[in-house]
Amino acid sequence: MNMVNQIGNRVALLQVPVTESKSTNLKTASDYVRKAHDAGAKLTVLPEIWNSPYATSAFGDYAEVLPNVGDKLKEESTNEGEMSGTSDDSTEDSWGESPRLLMTLAKQYNMYIVGGSIPETCDKKIYNTCLIINPSGEVVGKHRKVHLFDIDVPGGICFKESDTLTAGDGVTHFEVDGLGKIGVGICYDIRFPEFAMLLTQQYNCKILIYPGAFNLTTGPAHWELLQRARAVDGQCYVLTASPARTSPPDDETDDTKYPHYSAWGHSTAVSPWGEVIATCDEQPAMVVTDLDMTKVEEMRMAIPTMKQKRGDLYRLVDGE
């Protein structure tokens, strides 16, 4: 494999189409991660629930055992997504094929992968979980979606993740040379400014990443608005990756097991000034952009809101 020179501040947001075939989804993810590598990205982001249909009835069927922070594969082959040899580590043997693929690809391409999210099974519970893998193939972050997507919009959409999923209870961040500290949330987490404030003010994150799958009701109304709000609030970059939109099935010809979910798409990068610096439409796409990290400090010095908080009136408390 020819290694491409990586640009230290280049990121790629992967808006991949998702099907009911897990093997197809894994192949698609592999292809897009390779494209990110070929584009010189140092860090790439997959969308929320990229290995499974986005349906509460599907999460249990597609859920996998995931590794924990500090875990890494003992043996990988040089072929994409395949293992050579066998491991005598029962914990590693229990990991699903999706995390093993991400760990293999991260090491193969020498890049950070923010692995969108996949359904995780653990202790008879199911979580919506994002793994962050470093270029050595090691898990350096694991975020379980904190705020579950339970909504009922009259005339719009009704969806209850809590029918199947359990909420996470942690704040997740990691660090990348040249980019600084990076915080991670998943989709609905972006609606909670307090969560973002913990990441930017308590942990000094300069980038917030939200794999998400907004729908055709909330997407056009709030997707970009929330990203720009979190960027301005935190004086940081905000990156999002959505699944591509897929066509609803034809009831007469398509035999689908799960309800169809139409994602809004529009994976986006927003600057600390609240400007959209890169985006796409709803079709399969890869959004590549270079982040000027000096803009974060410029913003925080020019409008120093983090130093102007009124601790006598209100304060941010870390629940941990």
Coordinates of C-alpha atoms in Angstrom, one line a residue:
M1 CA 0.0 0.0 0.0
N2 CA 1.3 3.5 -0.9
M3 CA 1.2 5.8 2.1
V4 CA 0.0 9.3 1.4
N5 CA 1.5 12.3 3.2
Q6 CA -1.0 13.4 5.8
I7 CA -1.8 17.0 6.4
G8 CA -1.6 17.6 10.2
N9 CA -4.7 19.6 10.5
R10 CA -6.8 17.9 7.8
V11 CA -10.0 16.1 8.7
A12 CA -12.5 14.1 6.7
L13 CA -16.2 13.6 7.4
L14 CA -17.6 10.5 5.9
Q15 CA -21.2 10.6 4.8
V16 CA -21.8 7.0 4.0
P17 CA -24.9 5.2 2.8
V18 CA -26.2 2.5 5.3
T19 CA -28.1 -0.6 4.3
E20 CA -29.6 -3.6 6.2
S21 CA -26.5 -5.7 5.1
K22 CA -23.8 -5.3 7.8
S23 CA -21.2 -6.8 5.5
T24 CA -22.0 -4.1 2.9
N25 CA -21.8 -1.4 5.5
L26 CA -18.4 -2.6 6.6
K27 CA -17.2 -2.6 3.1
T28 CA -18.5 0.9 2.5
A29 CA -16.8 2.2 5.7
S30 CA -13.5 0.6 4.6
D31 CA -13.8 2.2 1.2
Y32 CA -14.5 5.7 2.6
V33 CA -11.7 5.5 5.2
R34 CA -9.3 4.6 2.4
K35 CA -10.6 7.7 0.5
A36 CA -9.9 9.8 3.6
H37 CA -6.4 8.4 3.8
D38 CA -5.9 9.1 0.1
A39 CA -7.0 12.7 0.7
G40 CA -4.3 13.2 3.3
A41 CA -6.6 13.3 6.3
K42 CA -5.0 12.9 9.8
L43 CA -8.4 12.3 11.4
T44 CA -11.6 10.9 9.9
V45 CA -15.2 10.7 11.3
L46 CA -17.9 8.1 10.5
P47 CA -21.6 8.8 11.0
E48 CA -23.9 7.7 13.8
I49 CA -25.0 4.0 13.4
W50 CA -23.1 3.3 10.3
N51 CA -23.1 -0.5 10.5
S52 CA -26.9 -0.9 11.2
P53 CA -30.2 0.5 10.1
Y54 CA -31.2 3.4 12.4
A55 CA -34.2 1.7 14.0
T56 CA -34.8 0.7 17.6
S57 CA -35.9 -2.8 16.4
A58 CA -32.5 -3.2 14.6
F59 CA -30.1 -2.1 17.4
G60 CA -30.3 -5.4 19.3
D61 CA -29.8 -7.5 16.1
Y62 CA -26.7 -5.5 15.0
A63 CA -25.2 -4.9 18.5
E64 CA -21.6 -6.0 19.1
V65 CA -19.2 -6.3 22.0
L66 CA -16.8 -3.4 21.9
P67 CA -13.3 -3.0 23.3
N68 CA -12.5 -0.5 26.1
V69 CA -10.1 2.4 26.3
G70 CA -6.6 1.1 26.2
D71 CA -7.4 -2.0 24.2
K72 CA -5.8 -2.8 20.9
L73 CA -5.7 -5.8 18.5
K74 CA -2.8 -8.2 19.0
E75 CA -2.5 -9.2 15.4
E76 CA -3.7 -7.7 12.2
S77 CA -3.1 -8.7 8.7
T78 CA -2.0 -6.2 6.0
N79 CA -5.3 -6.7 4.2
E80 CA -8.1 -4.3 5.0
G81 CA -10.4 -5.5 7.8
E82 CA -9.0 -9.0 8.0
M83 CA -7.1 -10.7 10.8
S84 CA -4.1 -13.0 10.5
G85 CA -3.6 -15.8 13.0
T86 CA -5.8 -16.2 16.1
S87 CA -5.7 -14.7 19.6
D88 CA -5.8 -16.5 22.8
D89 CA -7.3 -13.5 24.5
S90 CA -10.9 -14.3 25.2
T91 CA -11.8 -10.6 25.6
E92 CA -10.4 -9.8 22.2
D93 CA -12.1 -12.8 20.7
S94 CA -15.4 -11.5 21.9
W95 CA -15.1 -8.1 20.1
G96 CA -17.4 -7.6 17.1
E97 CA -16.3 -7.3 13.5
S98 CA -17.1 -3.5 13.4
P99 CA -14.6 -2.4 16.1
R100 CA -12.0 -4.8 14.8
L101 CA -12.3 -3.2 11.4
L102 CA -11.9 0.3 12.8
M103 CA -8.8 -0.7 14.8
T104 CA -7.3 -2.4 11.8
L105 CA -7.9 0.5 9.5
A106 CA -6.6 3.1 11.9
K107 CA -3.3 1.3 12.2
Q108 CA -3.1 0.4 8.5
Y109 CA -3.6 4.0 7.4
N110 CA -1.8 5.6 10.4
M111 CA -4.8 7.9 11.2
Y112 CA -7.2 8.7 13.9
I113 CA -10.7 7.3 13.4
V114 CA -13.7 8.7 15.3
G115 CA -15.8 5.7 14.6
G116 CA -19.2 7.3 14.4
S117 CA -21.4 5.0 16.5
I118 CA -22.5 1.4 16.5
P119 CA -24.9 -0.5 18.8
E120 CA -22.9 -1.9 21.7
T121 CA -24.0 -4.8 23.8
C122 CA -22.7 -4.9 27.4
D123 CA -24.1 -6.6 30.5
K124 CA -27.4 -7.3 28.8
K125 CA -27.8 -3.6 27.9
I126 CA -27.5 -1.9 24.5
Y127 CA -25.7 1.5 24.1
N128 CA -25.2 3.8 21.1
T129 CA -21.4 4.0 21.3
C130 CA -18.6 5.8 19.5
L131 CA -15.0 4.4 19.6
I132 CA -12.0 6.7 19.0
I133 CA -9.0 4.8 17.6
N134 CA -5.5 6.2 17.4
P135 CA -2.9 5.5 14.6
S136 CA -1.5 2.6 16.6
G137 CA -4.9 0.9 16.5
E138 CA -5.6 1.6 20.2
V139 CA -8.9 2.7 21.6
V140 CA -8.3 6.2 23.2
G141 CA -11.9 7.1 23.7
K142 CA -15.3 5.5 24.1
H143 CA -18.4 7.6 24.3
R144 CA -21.8 6.1 25.0
K145 CA -24.6 8.5 23.9
V146 CA -25.6 10.4 27.0
H147 CA -28.9 11.9 25.9
L148 CA -31.2 9.5 24.2
F149 CA -33.3 10.6 21.2
D150 CA -36.9 10.4 22.6
I151 CA -39.1 12.9 20.7
D152 CA -42.6 13.2 19.5
V153 CA -43.1 16.1 17.1
P154 CA -46.8 16.5 16.1
G155 CA -47.1 16.0 12.3
G156 CA -43.4 15.2 12.2
I157 CA -41.5 12.3 13.8
C158 CA -41.9 10.1 16.8
F159 CA -38.9 8.1 17.9
K160 CA -37.8 6.6 21.3
E161 CA -34.3 5.3 21.5
S162 CA -35.0 4.5 25.2
D163 CA -37.2 1.6 24.0
T164 CA -34.0 -0.2 23.3
L165 CA -31.0 1.8 24.4
T166 CA -29.4 2.7 27.7
A167 CA -27.9 6.1 28.2
G168 CA -24.2 6.5 28.8
D169 CA -22.9 8.4 31.9
G170 CA -19.5 9.9 30.9
V171 CA -17.9 12.8 29.2
T172 CA -15.4 11.8 26.5
H173 CA -12.4 13.6 25.1
F174 CA -9.0 12.8 23.6
E175 CA -6.0 14.6 22.3
V176 CA -4.3 14.8 18.9
D177 CA -1.0 16.5 18.2
G178 CA -1.6 19.6 16.2
L179 CA -5.3 19.7 16.9
G180 CA -5.4 19.7 20.7
K181 CA -8.1 18.3 22.9
I182 CA -11.2 17.0 21.1
G183 CA -14.6 16.3 22.7
V184 CA -17.1 13.8 21.4
G185 CA -20.9 13.6 21.6
I186 CA -23.5 11.7 19.5
C187 CA -26.3 13.3 17.7
Y188 CA -28.9 14.4 20.3
D189 CA -26.1 15.3 22.7
I190 CA -25.6 18.4 20.5
R191 CA -28.8 19.9 21.8
F192 CA -27.4 20.2 25.4
P193 CA -25.1 23.2 25.7
E194 CA -24.2 22.3 29.2
F195 CA -22.6 19.1 27.9
A196 CA -20.6 21.0 25.3
M197 CA -19.6 23.6 28.0
L198 CA -18.1 20.8 30.1
L199 CA -15.9 19.7 27.2
T200 CA -14.8 23.2 26.2
Q201 CA -14.5 24.9 29.5
Q202 CA -13.7 22.1 31.9
Y203 CA -11.5 20.1 29.6
N204 CA -10.3 22.8 27.2
C205 CA -11.5 21.0 24.0
K206 CA -10.9 23.0 20.9
I207 CA -12.9 20.7 18.6
L208 CA -16.3 19.1 19.3
I209 CA -17.3 16.1 17.1
Y210 CA -20.8 14.9 16.8
P211 CA -21.6 11.9 14.6
G212 CA -25.4 12.3 14.1
A213 CA -28.4 11.2 12.1
F214 CA -30.9 14.1 12.2
N215 CA -34.1 13.4 10.2
L216 CA -36.1 15.3 7.7
T217 CA -38.1 17.1 10.4
T218 CA -35.4 18.3 12.7
G219 CA -32.6 18.4 10.2
P220 CA -33.6 21.4 8.1
A221 CA -34.7 23.3 11.2
H222 CA -31.9 22.7 13.7
W223 CA -28.9 20.7 12.3
E224 CA -26.8 23.6 11.1
L225 CA -28.2 25.9 13.7
L226 CA -27.1 23.7 16.6
Q227 CA -23.7 23.2 15.2
R228 CA -23.1 26.9 14.8
A229 CA -24.5 27.6 18.3
R230 CA -22.2 25.0 19.9
A231 CA -19.2 26.5 17.9
V232 CA -20.0 30.0 19.1
D233 CA -20.8 29.0 22.7
G234 CA -17.5 27.0 23.0
Q235 CA -15.4 29.2 20.7
C236 CA -14.3 26.0 19.0
Y237 CA -14.6 24.0 15.8
V238 CA -17.6 21.7 15.5
L239 CA -17.6 18.7 13.1
T240 CA -20.5 16.5 12.3
A241 CA -20.9 13.3 10.2
S242 CA -24.3 12.0 9.1
P243 CA -25.3 9.0 7.2
A244 CA -26.2 9.7 3.6
R245 CA -29.9 9.8 2.8
T246 CA -31.4 6.7 1.3
S247 CA -34.6 6.2 -0.7
P248 CA -37.6 4.8 1.1
P249 CA -38.4 1.2 0.0
D250 CA -41.0 0.4 -2.6
D251 CA -43.6 -1.6 -0.6
E252 CA -44.4 -3.7 -3.6
T253 CA -40.9 -4.8 -4.4
D254 CA -38.6 -4.3 -1.4
D255 CA -38.5 -6.8 1.4
T256 CA -37.1 -4.8 4.3
K257 CA -37.2 -6.0 7.9
Y258 CA -36.8 -2.6 9.7
P259 CA -38.6 0.7 9.4
H260 CA -36.9 3.1 7.0
Y261 CA -35.2 6.2 8.4
S262 CA -34.4 9.2 6.2
A263 CA -31.3 11.0 7.4
W264 CA -30.9 14.7 6.7
G265 CA -27.2 14.3 5.7
H266 CA -25.3 17.6 5.3
S267 CA -22.2 16.6 7.2
T268 CA -20.5 19.9 8.1
A269 CA -17.5 21.7 9.6
V270 CA -18.1 25.0 11.5
S271 CA -15.5 27.4 12.6
P272 CA -15.2 29.0 16.1
W273 CA -16.7 32.2 14.5
G274 CA -19.8 30.1 13.7
E275 CA -19.2 30.0 9.9
V276 CA -19.8 26.9 7.9
I277 CA -16.4 26.2 6.3
A278 CA -17.3 22.9 4.6
T279 CA -20.4 20.9 4.0
C280 CA -22.3 18.7 1.5
D281 CA -25.9 17.8 0.5
E282 CA -27.7 14.6 1.4
Q283 CA -25.9 12.3 -1.0
P284 CA -23.0 10.0 -0.2
A285 CA -20.0 12.3 0.2
M286 CA -16.7 13.0 1.9
V287 CA -16.2 16.4 3.3
V288 CA -12.5 17.3 3.6
T289 CA -11.2 20.5 5.3
D290 CA -8.1 21.9 7.0
L291 CA -8.6 23.3 10.5
D292 CA -6.7 26.5 11.3
M293 CA -6.3 25.9 15.1
T294 CA -5.0 29.5 15.6
K295 CA -8.6 30.6 15.0
V296 CA -9.7 29.0 18.3
E297 CA -7.2 31.1 20.4
E298 CA -7.9 34.2 18.4
M299 CA -11.6 33.9 19.1
R300 CA -11.1 33.1 22.8
M301 CA -8.8 36.1 23.2
A302 CA -10.9 38.6 21.1
I303 CA -14.2 37.7 22.9
P304 CA -13.0 36.3 26.2
T305 CA -16.3 34.9 27.5
M306 CA -14.6 32.0 29.3
K307 CA -12.9 34.5 31.6
Q308 CA -16.0 36.6 32.1
K309 CA -18.3 34.0 33.7
R310 CA -20.3 35.2 36.8
G311 CA -19.4 32.6 39.3
D312 CA -21.4 34.4 41.9
L313 CA -24.5 33.9 39.9
Y314 CA -24.0 30.5 38.2
R315 CA -21.4 27.8 37.7
L316 CA -20.6 24.7 35.7
V317 CA -20.3 21.6 37.8
D318 CA -18.9 18.3 36.4
G319 CA -21.2 15.5 37.4
E320 CA -18.3 13.1 37.5

